[in-house]
Amino acid sequence: MSEPEVSSAVDPRGPARRPPPAFNVPGVILVLLAFMALVHAYRTLAIGQIADARIILDFSFIPSCYGAADSLCQLRPAGADLWSPITYAFLHGSWAHLGMNTIWFLAFGTPVARRLGLARFLAFCAAGSIAGAAAFYLANVGLEVPVIGASGIVSALMGGACRFAFVRSGPYRMLPGRQPPAISVAAALSDRTVLVFIIAFFATNFFVGSGVGGAFTGGGEVAWEAHLGGFAFGFFCLPLFDRRGGRGA
């Protein structure tokens, strides 16, 4: 139940104003971004290349380690295959890579975190990270290349936001002091704003998949398959985490 609002007829100062959006970011967003920044600062400023290579080996997602384990995978800890589909999201190829993910994490993580609450938001992010890793694995079985970056989570947040954040009119419009229900998949795909956003997202990822974007990943290739997997998960599965309940497809 939402808290009662104080009308201007009772309070001569008028209705209370919400804090500016720039200072109203959910704490979980700031903590996650701060941790990512600290991890990258530690890797790039506090330790050498050999120690950093060990971190990449132990915590990045490596598709080939889920098949016939080669000599590289045998150097990893026994539990690396269990935690790496999540921990790879906290590693980045460069400060530019981290910066880009930070911008999109703030933009789309904020509305999703406010909607889901702390526990559901963390579970959603973890599942989005796993979904991104799974999509990359299915497209690159046996690839012996470390995958790093929070783009799978960011893409899941983008996909999830499509189910509620872009709706501005009609029966699903945002009402003062409350969140609208998550709209159905059919309704989302019928909304022009959502449809344009989805087309732009997929077009951009196919574009960077051709090799553009290395400047934001420390010179590495963009794992666009993880982006698409994360986005599809967020778009279709947000209602499973939504405490307000979702609508059917």
CSV table of C-alpha atoms in Angstrom, one decimal:
chain,number,residue,atom,x,y,z
A,1,MET,CA,0.0,0.0,0.0
A,2,SER,CA,1.4,3.4,-1.0
A,3,GLU,CA,1.9,6.1,1.6
A,4,PRO,CA,-0.8,8.8,1.7
A,5,GLU,CA,0.1,12.0,-0.1
A,6,VAL,CA,-0.2,15.4,1.7
A,7,SER,CA,-2.3,17.7,-0.5
A,8,SER,CA,-1.5,21.4,-0.9
A,9,ALA,CA,-4.8,22.2,0.7
A,10,VAL,CA,-3.6,20.9,4.0
A,11,ASP,CA,0.1,21.7,3.7
A,12,PRO,CA,0.6,25.4,2.7
A,13,ARG,CA,4.0,24.6,1.4
A,14,GLY,CA,2.4,22.6,-1.4
A,15,PRO,CA,3.0,18.9,-2.3
A,16,ALA,CA,6.3,17.4,-1.4
A,17,ARG,CA,8.8,17.2,-4.2
A,18,ARG,CA,10.7,14.1,-5.0
A,19,PRO,CA,14.5,14.2,-5.0
A,20,PRO,CA,16.1,15.0,-8.4
A,21,PRO,CA,16.6,11.7,-10.4
A,22,ALA,CA,20.4,12.2,-10.4
A,23,PHE,CA,20.3,11.9,-6.6
A,24,ASN,CA,17.6,9.2,-6.3
A,25,VAL,CA,19.4,6.2,-7.7
A,26,PRO,CA,18.6,3.0,-5.7
A,27,GLY,CA,21.4,2.0,-3.4
A,28,VAL,CA,21.8,-1.5,-4.9
A,29,ILE,CA,22.7,0.2,-8.2
A,30,LEU,CA,25.4,2.3,-6.6
A,31,VAL,CA,26.8,-0.6,-4.7
A,32,LEU,CA,27.1,-2.9,-7.7
A,33,LEU,CA,28.7,-0.2,-9.9
A,34,ALA,CA,31.1,0.8,-7.1
A,35,PHE,CA,32.1,-2.9,-6.7
A,36,MET,CA,32.7,-3.2,-10.5
A,37,ALA,CA,34.8,0.0,-10.4
A,38,LEU,CA,36.8,-1.3,-7.4
A,39,VAL,CA,37.5,-4.6,-9.1
A,40,HIS,CA,38.7,-2.9,-12.3
A,41,ALA,CA,40.8,-0.4,-10.3
A,42,TYR,CA,42.4,-3.3,-8.3
A,43,ARG,CA,43.1,-5.2,-11.6
A,44,THR,CA,44.6,-2.3,-13.4
A,45,LEU,CA,46.3,-0.3,-10.7
A,46,ALA,CA,47.1,-2.5,-7.8
A,47,ILE,CA,48.4,-5.8,-9.3
A,48,GLY,CA,50.6,-6.9,-12.2
A,49,GLN,CA,49.7,-8.6,-15.4
A,50,ILE,CA,50.4,-12.1,-14.2
A,51,ALA,CA,48.0,-11.7,-11.2
A,52,ASP,CA,45.4,-10.0,-13.4
A,53,ALA,CA,45.6,-12.9,-15.9
A,54,ARG,CA,44.9,-15.3,-13.0
A,55,ILE,CA,41.8,-13.3,-12.0
A,56,ILE,CA,40.6,-13.4,-15.6
A,57,LEU,CA,41.2,-17.2,-15.8
A,58,ASP,CA,39.4,-17.9,-12.5
A,59,PHE,CA,36.4,-15.6,-12.9
A,60,SER,CA,35.7,-15.1,-16.6
A,61,PHE,CA,33.3,-17.2,-18.6
A,62,ILE,CA,35.1,-19.6,-20.9
A,63,PRO,CA,32.8,-21.7,-23.1
A,64,SER,CA,35.4,-24.4,-23.8
A,65,CYS,CA,35.5,-25.3,-20.1
A,66,TYR,CA,32.0,-26.8,-20.3
A,67,GLY,CA,33.1,-29.5,-22.8
A,68,ALA,CA,36.2,-31.5,-23.0
A,69,ALA,CA,38.3,-29.6,-20.5
A,70,ASP,CA,41.6,-28.5,-22.1
A,71,SER,CA,44.8,-27.7,-20.3
A,72,LEU,CA,43.7,-24.1,-19.7
A,73,CYS,CA,40.5,-25.0,-18.0
A,74,GLN,CA,42.3,-27.5,-15.8
A,75,LEU,CA,44.2,-24.6,-14.2
A,76,ARG,CA,41.0,-23.1,-12.9
A,77,PRO,CA,39.6,-23.8,-9.4
A,78,ALA,CA,37.1,-26.7,-9.1
A,79,GLY,CA,34.1,-24.3,-8.7
A,80,ALA,CA,35.0,-21.9,-11.5
A,81,ASP,CA,32.4,-23.4,-13.9
A,82,LEU,CA,29.7,-22.7,-11.3
A,83,TRP,CA,30.5,-19.1,-10.4
A,84,SER,CA,31.9,-17.8,-13.7
A,85,PRO,CA,28.5,-17.3,-15.4
A,86,ILE,CA,27.9,-14.6,-12.8
A,87,THR,CA,31.4,-13.3,-11.9
A,88,TYR,CA,32.4,-12.6,-15.5
A,89,ALA,CA,30.0,-9.6,-15.3
A,90,PHE,CA,32.2,-7.9,-12.7
A,91,LEU,CA,35.3,-7.9,-15.0
A,92,HIS,CA,35.8,-5.4,-17.8
A,93,GLY,CA,38.3,-4.9,-20.6
A,94,SER,CA,38.9,-1.2,-20.1
A,95,TRP,CA,37.7,1.8,-18.3
A,96,ALA,CA,35.8,2.8,-21.4
A,97,HIS,CA,34.1,-0.6,-21.4
A,98,LEU,CA,33.2,-0.1,-17.7
A,99,GLY,CA,32.0,3.4,-18.3
A,100,MET,CA,29.6,2.4,-21.1
A,101,ASN,CA,28.1,-0.3,-19.0
A,102,THR,CA,27.8,2.1,-16.1
A,103,ILE,CA,25.8,4.6,-18.1
A,104,TRP,CA,23.3,1.9,-19.3
A,105,PHE,CA,23.2,0.3,-15.9
A,106,LEU,CA,22.2,3.5,-14.3
A,107,ALA,CA,19.6,4.3,-17.0
A,108,PHE,CA,17.8,0.9,-17.1
A,109,GLY,CA,18.8,-0.6,-13.8
A,110,THR,CA,17.2,2.3,-11.8
A,111,PRO,CA,13.6,1.7,-13.0
A,112,VAL,CA,13.9,-2.1,-12.8
A,113,ALA,CA,15.4,-2.0,-9.3
A,114,ARG,CA,12.7,0.4,-8.0
A,115,ARG,CA,10.1,-2.0,-9.4
A,116,LEU,CA,11.5,-5.3,-8.3
A,117,GLY,CA,13.0,-4.5,-4.9
A,118,LEU,CA,16.4,-5.5,-3.6
A,119,ALA,CA,16.1,-9.3,-3.5
A,120,ARG,CA,14.2,-9.8,-6.7
A,121,PHE,CA,16.5,-7.3,-8.5
A,122,LEU,CA,19.6,-9.1,-7.5
A,123,ALA,CA,18.1,-12.4,-8.6
A,124,PHE,CA,17.0,-10.9,-11.9
A,125,CYS,CA,20.6,-9.6,-12.5
A,126,ALA,CA,22.1,-12.9,-11.7
A,127,ALA,CA,19.7,-14.8,-14.0
A,128,GLY,CA,20.3,-12.2,-16.7
A,129,SER,CA,24.1,-12.8,-16.4
A,130,ILE,CA,23.6,-16.5,-16.7
A,131,ALA,CA,21.3,-16.1,-19.6
A,132,GLY,CA,23.8,-14.0,-21.4
A,133,ALA,CA,26.6,-16.6,-20.8
A,134,ALA,CA,24.3,-19.4,-21.9
A,135,ALA,CA,23.5,-17.7,-25.2
A,136,PHE,CA,27.2,-17.0,-25.9
A,137,TYR,CA,28.0,-20.6,-25.1
A,138,LEU,CA,25.3,-22.0,-27.5
A,139,ALA,CA,26.7,-19.8,-30.3
A,140,ASN,CA,30.4,-20.5,-29.5
A,141,VAL,CA,30.6,-24.1,-28.1
A,142,GLY,CA,34.3,-25.0,-27.5
A,143,LEU,CA,35.6,-21.4,-27.8
A,144,GLU,CA,38.7,-21.0,-25.7
A,145,VAL,CA,38.3,-17.2,-25.1
A,146,PRO,CA,37.4,-15.5,-21.8
A,147,VAL,CA,34.2,-13.5,-21.8
A,148,ILE,CA,34.0,-10.5,-19.5
A,149,GLY,CA,31.7,-7.6,-18.9
A,150,ALA,CA,28.3,-6.7,-17.4
A,151,SER,CA,26.6,-6.2,-20.8
A,152,GLY,CA,24.5,-9.4,-20.3
A,153,ILE,CA,23.0,-7.9,-17.2
A,154,VAL,CA,22.6,-4.5,-18.8
A,155,SER,CA,20.8,-6.1,-21.8
A,156,ALA,CA,18.5,-8.0,-19.4
A,157,LEU,CA,17.6,-4.7,-17.7
A,158,MET,CA,16.9,-3.2,-21.1
A,159,GLY,CA,14.6,-6.1,-22.1
A,160,GLY,CA,12.8,-6.0,-18.7
A,161,ALA,CA,12.3,-2.3,-19.0
A,162,CYS,CA,10.5,-2.8,-22.3
A,163,ARG,CA,7.7,-4.5,-20.4
A,164,PHE,CA,6.8,-1.4,-18.3
A,165,ALA,CA,9.1,1.6,-18.5
A,166,PHE,CA,8.3,2.9,-22.0
A,167,VAL,CA,4.5,2.9,-21.7
A,168,ARG,CA,3.2,6.4,-21.4
A,169,SER,CA,-0.4,6.3,-22.6
A,170,GLY,CA,-3.5,4.0,-22.7
A,171,PRO,CA,-4.6,1.6,-20.0
A,172,TYR,CA,-1.0,1.0,-18.9
A,173,ARG,CA,0.0,4.6,-18.4
A,174,MET,CA,2.0,5.5,-15.3
A,175,LEU,CA,-0.3,6.7,-12.5
A,176,PRO,CA,1.0,9.1,-9.7
A,177,GLY,CA,2.5,7.2,-6.8
A,178,ARG,CA,2.1,3.7,-8.4
A,179,GLN,CA,3.7,1.4,-11.0
A,180,PRO,CA,1.6,0.0,-13.9
A,181,PRO,CA,1.5,-3.8,-14.3
A,182,ALA,CA,3.9,-5.4,-16.7
A,183,ILE,CA,2.3,-5.4,-20.1
A,184,SER,CA,2.0,-8.6,-22.2
A,185,VAL,CA,4.5,-9.5,-24.8
A,186,ALA,CA,1.9,-8.8,-27.5
A,187,ALA,CA,1.2,-5.4,-26.1
A,188,ALA,CA,4.9,-4.5,-25.8
A,189,LEU,CA,5.5,-5.5,-29.4
A,190,SER,CA,2.4,-3.4,-30.5
A,191,ASP,CA,3.8,-0.3,-28.8
A,192,ARG,CA,5.7,1.8,-31.3
A,193,THR,CA,8.2,3.1,-28.8
A,194,VAL,CA,9.0,-0.4,-27.5
A,195,LEU,CA,9.2,-1.8,-31.0
A,196,VAL,CA,11.6,0.9,-32.2
A,197,PHE,CA,13.8,0.4,-29.2
A,198,ILE,CA,13.9,-3.4,-29.8
A,199,ILE,CA,14.8,-3.0,-33.5
A,200,ALA,CA,17.5,-0.4,-32.6
A,201,PHE,CA,18.9,-2.8,-30.0
A,202,PHE,CA,19.1,-5.8,-32.3
A,203,ALA,CA,20.4,-3.7,-35.2
A,204,THR,CA,23.2,-2.2,-33.0
A,205,ASN,CA,24.3,-5.6,-31.8
A,206,PHE,CA,24.4,-7.1,-35.3
A,207,PHE,CA,26.4,-4.0,-36.3
A,208,VAL,CA,29.0,-4.4,-33.5
A,209,GLY,CA,29.0,-8.1,-34.1
A,210,SER,CA,30.7,-7.3,-37.4
A,211,GLY,CA,33.8,-6.1,-35.5
A,212,VAL,CA,32.9,-2.5,-34.5
A,213,GLY,CA,33.2,-1.7,-30.8
A,214,GLY,CA,36.6,-2.9,-29.8
A,215,ALA,CA,37.4,0.6,-28.4
A,216,PHE,CA,34.9,-0.1,-25.6
A,217,THR,CA,36.1,-3.6,-24.7
A,218,GLY,CA,39.8,-2.9,-24.4
A,219,GLY,CA,40.4,-4.0,-28.0
A,220,GLY,CA,38.5,-7.2,-27.7
A,221,GLU,CA,35.5,-8.3,-29.7
A,222,VAL,CA,32.0,-7.6,-28.6
A,223,ALA,CA,30.1,-10.6,-27.2
A,224,TRP,CA,26.9,-9.6,-28.9
A,225,GLU,CA,25.4,-13.1,-28.4
A,226,ALA,CA,25.4,-12.5,-24.7
A,227,HIS,CA,23.7,-9.2,-25.2
A,228,LEU,CA,20.9,-10.8,-27.2
A,229,GLY,CA,20.5,-13.7,-24.7
A,230,GLY,CA,20.3,-11.2,-21.8
A,231,PHE,CA,17.8,-9.0,-23.6
A,232,ALA,CA,15.6,-12.0,-24.5
A,233,PHE,CA,15.6,-13.2,-20.9
A,234,GLY,CA,14.7,-9.8,-19.5
A,235,PHE,CA,12.0,-9.2,-22.0
A,236,PHE,CA,10.2,-12.5,-21.6
A,237,CYS,CA,11.0,-13.3,-17.9
A,238,LEU,CA,10.6,-10.0,-16.1
A,239,PRO,CA,7.1,-11.0,-14.9
A,240,LEU,CA,8.5,-14.0,-13.0
A,241,PHE,CA,10.4,-11.6,-10.8
A,242,ASP,CA,7.8,-8.8,-10.6
A,243,ARG,CA,6.3,-8.4,-7.2
A,244,ARG,CA,3.3,-6.6,-8.8
A,245,GLY,CA,2.5,-9.6,-10.9
A,246,GLY,CA,2.7,-9.7,-14.7
A,247,ARG,CA,0.3,-10.2,-17.6
A,248,GLY,CA,0.2,-13.2,-19.8
A,249,ALA,CA,1.9,-13.4,-23.2
